[in-house]
């Protein structure tokens, strides 16, 4: 628009009266990095800018529902049908997203993809743990997310080569076709079958033994299966075990304190992890390289837990990693754009990734056996609330650019300090009942301070004093 044409339509008096002038002639976008995005296609700018965050937030809400729905379905109907259903939904609605004609359908399809993706993550985590023995479960729990990180690195390369969002979405959805053979190859979890169909469980266990070259004596397997026989002709109804809820975890003071602290840490970790990951473009440099680095650091972050949690216990690694993340993000907020800022941000990403996985292992051991599943499920739901909020925190950058990193830094620092209220679980007899859970870890804060002061030689009284 020429200067003369502008002043013909807008007088100085109107401009001096205040207010803003709408972009009534549309927008012109910089397409040097991406040829097409949902922002450029549906004009998610200016007054519609908040819709960008909403699309990501509703994907996270879908993840929350997926955690509830598919976790329950896997317990009711088996791991195999739940996982196959999730993979099918990922394929169908991932492809459907590619052809979404408007933003409303795009958001709906992404919501369903979020449900399916979280279902895949949860069901595969449980299934993998149930296919190995107790001595290998820590390794599975730590190394399983490595494949998630490798997938992220592959995605960075695909996104570098495909700059149109529809083609990229299709390229990331079609690989789900590779899971079609799982319908014939994937067996049901034998541990799940032990309480439902012991004949089928025996078949799968013998198949596993044969595949691994293990000679499993039939009498050993029969004795194991007979430990909890299935009553086919029971004349008297069995007394059903009590169904525990989240209220049981909040009923007594010590259990309530530990539960709320764990919820707080899960919420912060999820909010900060996704807040940093989803907004890697805020850092200077090439967006694809930054994203590649941000997911690549997750691999050593997960692997480091094999050493940290075996040597330092469960509590200390979580505390240190949260504090290091907090300090790193506060420094990131203070640094000017450049390579140093990217480096510090990636170190912080390393720490929050490792800390988030460490607290999962820690949480499993903190909750009593009778309420462990409800404790893990509730913690996961709280974390999804954090991931839903994460995209909106970056609206603060419109007010003050460093605000999001500063907020994340303060949040993780507080989460680290809250860890001091929790007990150590490594080498301890884990609580079985709610009563055990209430007694477990009482006075943990006091003992932590006494040990710290002893090391500093400021206090010489015995621990029992």
PDB file of C-alpha atoms in Angstrom, residues 202 205-206 209-210 213-225:
ATOM      1  CA  UNK A 202       1.328 -71.701  29.483  1.00  0.00           C
ATOM      2  CA  UNK A 205       5.577 -69.079  28.258  1.00  0.00           C
ATOM      3  CA  UNK A 206       6.675 -72.335  26.563  1.00  0.00           C
ATOM      4  CA  UNK A 209      11.358 -70.511  26.549  1.00  0.00           C
ATOM      5  CA  UNK A 210      11.812 -72.268  23.203  1.00  0.00           C
ATOM      6  CA  UNK A 213      16.751 -71.711  24.066  1.00  0.00           C
ATOM      7  CA  UNK A 214      15.717 -72.393  27.650  1.00  0.00           C
ATOM      8  CA  UNK A 215      14.731 -75.873  28.802  1.00  0.00           C
ATOM      9  CA  UNK A 216      11.775 -75.260  31.095  1.00  0.00           C
ATOM     10  CA  UNK A 217      10.800 -78.420  33.030  1.00  0.00           C
ATOM     11  CA  UNK A 218       7.062 -78.995  32.835  1.00  0.00           C
ATOM     12  CA  UNK A 219       6.706 -79.665  36.568  1.00  0.00           C
ATOM     13  CA  UNK A 220       8.259 -76.266  37.409  1.00  0.00           C
ATOM     14  CA  UNK A 221       5.790 -74.462  35.172  1.00  0.00           C
ATOM     15  CA  UNK A 222       2.866 -76.493  36.513  1.00  0.00           C
ATOM     16  CA  UNK A 223       3.839 -75.658  40.102  1.00  0.00           C
ATOM     17  CA  UNK A 224       4.063 -71.962  39.260  1.00  0.00           C
ATOM     18  CA  UNK A 225       0.702 -71.937  37.512  1.00  0.00           C
TER      19      UNK A 225
END
